[in-house]
Amino acid sequence: MGLTGELFIATQRVAGANGTFRAVSPATGAEIEPPFTLATVDDVEAACAAAEAAFPIYSNLPREKRAEFLEAAADEIDALGETLTERAMAETGLPHARLTGERGRTVGQLRLFAKELRLGEYLRARIDHAIPDRQPIRKPDLRLRMVPLGPVVVFGASNFPLAFSTAGGDTASALAAGCPVIVKGHSAHPGTAELVAGAVTRAAQKTGMPAGVFSMLNGPGNSVGSALVSDPRVKAVGFTGSRSGGTQLMKLAASRPVPIPVYAEMSSINPVFLLPSILEAKAEALGAAFVGSLTMGAGQFCTNPGLVLAVDGPALDRFLVAATDAVGVAPAQTMLSPGIHKAYESGVARMASSPALSQLAAGQEPGGPHCGRAALFSIAAKDFIADAEGHSEEVFGSASLVIRCADADEMLSVIGHLEGQLTATVHLDESDTDVARKLLPLLERKVGRILANGWPTGVEVTDAMVHGGPFPSTSDGRSTSVGTLAIDRFLRPVSYQDIPAALLPADLADGDAGIPRRVDGKPTL
Ligand code: NAP
């Protein structure tokens, strides 16, 4: 079936009656057919009502049934094959290999959450049996498990049109938790969103899910998105995008009569620390590898290395010569959307106009519209500290700032002036261990993932991954949006006290429930 431009409300394709829009090719600036319809307030109402009606049914399905739905969604997305990849290429300007990989990651995430459901560990089931004759008072029977929050609204991300959009990590983890999902489609890739929404809808129908388990609406964030977040039936929000958008949604959610959590991933500049001994030994190789990470995907990753810290001296000079050379030959790359390109250009212009910054290098001249040129700047640590907030603003794209520190102590002192980050990277060898020992506890307070001798771009989807961090990298640093722990965001604990056995959920019954549980203080399998 070709693209129809319709919305998805509770497994039905519905034409929105609020006008239409078309995707824009970032490579050519031309509009791409077909037109996509925009949701009305009635569509928001219908999607929320359907999600609310689906919740008691969907959340109480056996975990195996929800796992089968997630796997069927993965199969349906796989089956879209090149149709999906080609549409996503046209709408985002991202290359074929990247999108093929991202499709693999998207279906892999759905299947990983199916596995998580079967494992059942996420339920954190605990049983504390009663002690009827305990003195001075009886100890009651207490049993705990995690339950889903209710309908979740997901804002698709522009920079991961598959893995962090319609059926991406937020959607997969919310569906796994037992929450119906309403996606606010990103206006930059509506065709990609429609193809994926169709796949999820077919999977819901094939596996017998309640209709309102999944809906997808297109429309402006400040009307359709806000209406969804304000709806009393919505119980949580997942978002990836700009700091301003994320913080506005946080305020909106907090100002509701019943506030709800917003899990927003917003801005991070991902500091990279080059410790003295390894810098001395490998300055040139580090300089070239850094630029490889900086320019990957036109720098449009939340984990892009936007800040580098090192002690000033000949080794840093050698690093900068190598990095400057690599930036100088880096081709300009098509960015995700005209808006993102414009924001990048103005961010680079702001850096270039700062008297405290020196521009070291610029990438190749653009060969077409909406192409971003890499840019490299440096600053003295004392100048950075003097206006840390101003110099820490994320410039989404391949721009980075190198901080020249007088010594290792000054490098450590800069950390206190940094905002919360998704990642921090440390390049070190054995002789750097003493500095690293001081560095790591400082970084733990600022970031969600600390990595050694690598580059922050590239996020594995595994059980032990944290893709989160203190504000403003995310709105809630206690969580992750990548990896199986992401399911926690859409759950809350309920305790059952002295509930008769016949009424207890199967996962909390006596005997072998087939899941890991803590029974009377002892872990059991
Ligand atoms: P965005 O402007 O924040 O938009 C993301 C989504 O949120 C869109 O669907 C948008 O709706 C909606 N939205 C934005 N503000 C809203 C509000 N106040 N109320 C309700 N909904 C709202 O992000 P973007 O379009 O993806 O990219 C713009 C900038 O975000 C980039 O230049 C970059 O700085 C940053 N960004 C950062 C990351 C990261 O991982 N750190 C990733 C992507 C983007 P519309 O359809 O109306 O636009």
PDB file of N, CA and C in Angstrom, residues 242-280:
ATOM      1  N   SER A 242      14.857  19.376  21.117  1.00  0.00           N
ATOM      2  CA  SER A 242      15.562  20.577  21.572  1.00  0.00           C
ATOM      3  C   SER A 242      15.350  20.829  23.063  1.00  0.00           C
ATOM      4  N   ARG A 243      16.270  21.578  23.632  1.00  0.00           N
ATOM      5  CA  ARG A 243      16.156  21.938  25.044  1.00  0.00           C
ATOM      6  C   ARG A 243      14.915  22.797  25.279  1.00  0.00           C
ATOM      7  N   SER A 244      14.645  23.707  24.340  1.00  0.00           N
ATOM      8  CA  SER A 244      13.485  24.580  24.552  1.00  0.00           C
ATOM      9  C   SER A 244      12.197  23.762  24.474  1.00  0.00           C
ATOM     10  N   GLY A 245      12.096  22.872  23.488  1.00  0.00           N
ATOM     11  CA  GLY A 245      10.887  22.041  23.373  1.00  0.00           C
ATOM     12  C   GLY A 245      10.708  21.158  24.596  1.00  0.00           C
ATOM     13  N   GLY A 246      11.789  20.510  25.014  1.00  0.00           N
ATOM     14  CA  GLY A 246      11.721  19.604  26.169  1.00  0.00           C
ATOM     15  C   GLY A 246      11.328  20.330  27.447  1.00  0.00           C
ATOM     16  N   THR A 247      11.932  21.501  27.670  1.00  0.00           N
ATOM     17  CA  THR A 247      11.623  22.203  28.926  1.00  0.00           C
ATOM     18  C   THR A 247      10.199  22.765  28.894  1.00  0.00           C
ATOM     19  N   GLN A 248       9.723  23.166  27.708  1.00  0.00           N
ATOM     20  CA  GLN A 248       8.330  23.640  27.644  1.00  0.00           C
ATOM     21  C   GLN A 248       7.359  22.502  27.955  1.00  0.00           C
ATOM     22  N   LEU A 249       7.679  21.310  27.465  1.00  0.00           N
ATOM     23  CA  LEU A 249       6.800  20.169  27.763  1.00  0.00           C
ATOM     24  C   LEU A 249       6.870  19.800  29.243  1.00  0.00           C
ATOM     25  N   MET A 250       8.067  19.921  29.835  1.00  0.00           N
ATOM     26  CA  MET A 250       8.178  19.656  31.281  1.00  0.00           C
ATOM     27  C   MET A 250       7.280  20.606  32.068  1.00  0.00           C
ATOM     28  N   LYS A 251       7.307  21.903  31.669  1.00  0.00           N
ATOM     29  CA  LYS A 251       6.488  22.902  32.384  1.00  0.00           C
ATOM     30  C   LYS A 251       5.004  22.596  32.198  1.00  0.00           C
ATOM     31  N   LEU A 252       4.647  22.248  30.964  1.00  0.00           N
ATOM     32  CA  LEU A 252       3.241  21.949  30.679  1.00  0.00           C
ATOM     33  C   LEU A 252       2.772  20.757  31.521  1.00  0.00           C
ATOM     34  N   ALA A 253       3.594  19.721  31.555  1.00  0.00           N
ATOM     35  CA  ALA A 253       3.206  18.509  32.300  1.00  0.00           C
ATOM     36  C   ALA A 253       3.133  18.786  33.797  1.00  0.00           C
ATOM     37  N   ALA A 254       4.027  19.650  34.287  1.00  0.00           N
ATOM     38  CA  ALA A 254       4.052  19.952  35.724  1.00  0.00           C
ATOM     39  C   ALA A 254       2.896  20.863  36.123  1.00  0.00           C
ATOM     40  N   SER A 255       2.343  21.603  35.137  1.00  0.00           N
ATOM     41  CA  SER A 255       1.271  22.551  35.476  1.00  0.00           C
ATOM     42  C   SER A 255      -0.124  21.930  35.317  1.00  0.00           C
ATOM     43  N   ARG A 256      -0.186  20.669  34.900  1.00  0.00           N
ATOM     44  CA  ARG A 256      -1.502  20.013  34.813  1.00  0.00           C
ATOM     45  C   ARG A 256      -2.099  19.871  36.211  1.00  0.00           C
ATOM     46  N   PRO A 257      -3.429  19.782  36.316  1.00  0.00           N
ATOM     47  CA  PRO A 257      -4.007  19.504  37.635  1.00  0.00           C
ATOM     48  C   PRO A 257      -3.391  18.245  38.258  1.00  0.00           C
ATOM     49  N   VAL A 258      -3.163  17.233  37.414  1.00  0.00           N
ATOM     50  CA  VAL A 258      -2.416  16.044  37.868  1.00  0.00           C
ATOM     51  C   VAL A 258      -1.121  15.999  37.057  1.00  0.00           C
ATOM     52  N   PRO A 259      -0.009  16.435  37.644  1.00  0.00           N
ATOM     53  CA  PRO A 259       1.255  16.447  36.873  1.00  0.00           C
ATOM     54  C   PRO A 259       1.691  15.032  36.488  1.00  0.00           C
ATOM     55  N   ILE A 260       2.420  14.951  35.398  1.00  0.00           N
ATOM     56  CA  ILE A 260       2.922  13.643  34.940  1.00  0.00           C
ATOM     57  C   ILE A 260       4.410  13.762  34.613  1.00  0.00           C
ATOM     58  N   PRO A 261       5.143  12.629  34.631  1.00  0.00           N
ATOM     59  CA  PRO A 261       6.564  12.698  34.281  1.00  0.00           C
ATOM     60  C   PRO A 261       6.793  12.901  32.783  1.00  0.00           C
ATOM     61  N   VAL A 262       7.797  13.724  32.465  1.00  0.00           N
ATOM     62  CA  VAL A 262       8.247  13.887  31.070  1.00  0.00           C
ATOM     63  C   VAL A 262       9.682  13.380  31.020  1.00  0.00           C
ATOM     64  N   TYR A 263       9.927  12.396  30.202  1.00  0.00           N
ATOM     65  CA  TYR A 263      11.289  11.890  30.017  1.00  0.00           C
ATOM     66  C   TYR A 263      11.820  12.506  28.722  1.00  0.00           C
ATOM     67  N   ALA A 264      12.495  13.624  28.869  1.00  0.00           N
ATOM     68  CA  ALA A 264      12.965  14.371  27.702  1.00  0.00           C
ATOM     69  C   ALA A 264      14.480  14.261  27.604  1.00  0.00           C
ATOM     70  N   GLU A 265      14.946  13.876  26.412  1.00  0.00           N
ATOM     71  CA  GLU A 265      16.382  13.901  26.153  1.00  0.00           C
ATOM     72  C   GLU A 265      16.631  15.143  25.317  1.00  0.00           C
ATOM     73  N   MET A 266      17.489  16.049  25.816  1.00  0.00           N
ATOM     74  CA  MET A 266      17.544  17.374  25.189  1.00  0.00           C
ATOM     75  C   MET A 266      18.928  17.756  24.661  1.00  0.00           C
ATOM     76  N   SER A 267      19.811  18.204  25.553  1.00  0.00           N
ATOM     77  CA  SER A 267      21.065  18.711  24.999  1.00  0.00           C
ATOM     78  C   SER A 267      22.261  18.268  25.827  1.00  0.00           C
ATOM     79  N   SER A 268      23.326  17.926  25.103  1.00  0.00           N
ATOM     80  CA  SER A 268      24.520  17.396  25.751  1.00  0.00           C
ATOM     81  C   SER A 268      25.717  17.699  24.860  1.00  0.00           C
ATOM     82  N   ILE A 269      26.831  18.098  25.454  1.00  0.00           N
ATOM     83  CA  ILE A 269      28.011  18.380  24.621  1.00  0.00           C
ATOM     84  C   ILE A 269      29.139  17.371  24.880  1.00  0.00           C
ATOM     85  N   ASN A 270      28.885  16.399  25.753  1.00  0.00           N
ATOM     86  CA  ASN A 270      29.718  15.192  25.827  1.00  0.00           C
ATOM     87  C   ASN A 270      31.226  15.445  25.914  1.00  0.00           C
ATOM     88  N   PRO A 271      31.713  15.983  27.033  1.00  0.00           N
ATOM     89  CA  PRO A 271      33.134  16.307  27.147  1.00  0.00           C
ATOM     90  C   PRO A 271      34.055  15.086  26.967  1.00  0.00           C
ATOM     91  N   VAL A 272      35.182  15.349  26.326  1.00  0.00           N
ATOM     92  CA  VAL A 272      36.219  14.330  26.110  1.00  0.00           C
ATOM     93  C   VAL A 272      37.486  14.813  26.821  1.00  0.00           C
ATOM     94  N   PHE A 273      38.038  14.015  27.711  1.00  0.00           N
ATOM     95  CA  PHE A 273      39.240  14.378  28.466  1.00  0.00           C
ATOM     96  C   PHE A 273      40.428  13.616  27.893  1.00  0.00           C
ATOM     97  N   LEU A 274      41.437  14.392  27.474  1.00  0.00           N
ATOM     98  CA  LEU A 274      42.667  13.767  26.953  1.00  0.00           C
ATOM     99  C   LEU A 274      43.704  13.886  28.062  1.00  0.00           C
ATOM    100  N   LEU A 275      43.990  12.793  28.757  1.00  0.00           N
ATOM    101  CA  LEU A 275      44.908  12.864  29.892  1.00  0.00           C
ATOM    102  C   LEU A 275      46.358  12.932  29.382  1.00  0.00           C
ATOM    103  N   PRO A 276      47.245  13.516  30.216  1.00  0.00           N
ATOM    104  CA  PRO A 276      48.560  13.927  29.683  1.00  0.00           C
ATOM    105  C   PRO A 276      49.398  12.817  29.046  1.00  0.00           C
ATOM    106  N   SER A 277      49.465  11.650  29.673  1.00  0.00           N
ATOM    107  CA  SER A 277      50.386  10.635  29.154  1.00  0.00           C
ATOM    108  C   SER A 277      49.929  10.102  27.796  1.00  0.00           C
ATOM    109  N   ILE A 278      48.646   9.804  27.691  1.00  0.00           N
ATOM    110  CA  ILE A 278      48.182   9.268  26.384  1.00  0.00           C
ATOM    111  C   ILE A 278      48.238  10.348  25.307  1.00  0.00           C
ATOM    112  N   LEU A 279      48.017  11.591  25.714  1.00  0.00           N
ATOM    113  CA  LEU A 279      48.073  12.673  24.716  1.00  0.00           C
ATOM    114  C   LEU A 279      49.489  12.783  24.156  1.00  0.00           C
ATOM    115  N   GLU A 280      50.473  12.685  25.048  1.00  0.00           N
ATOM    116  CA  GLU A 280      51.878  12.716  24.626  1.00  0.00           C
ATOM    117  C   GLU A 280      52.164  11.579  23.646  1.00  0.00           C
TER     118      GLU A 280
END
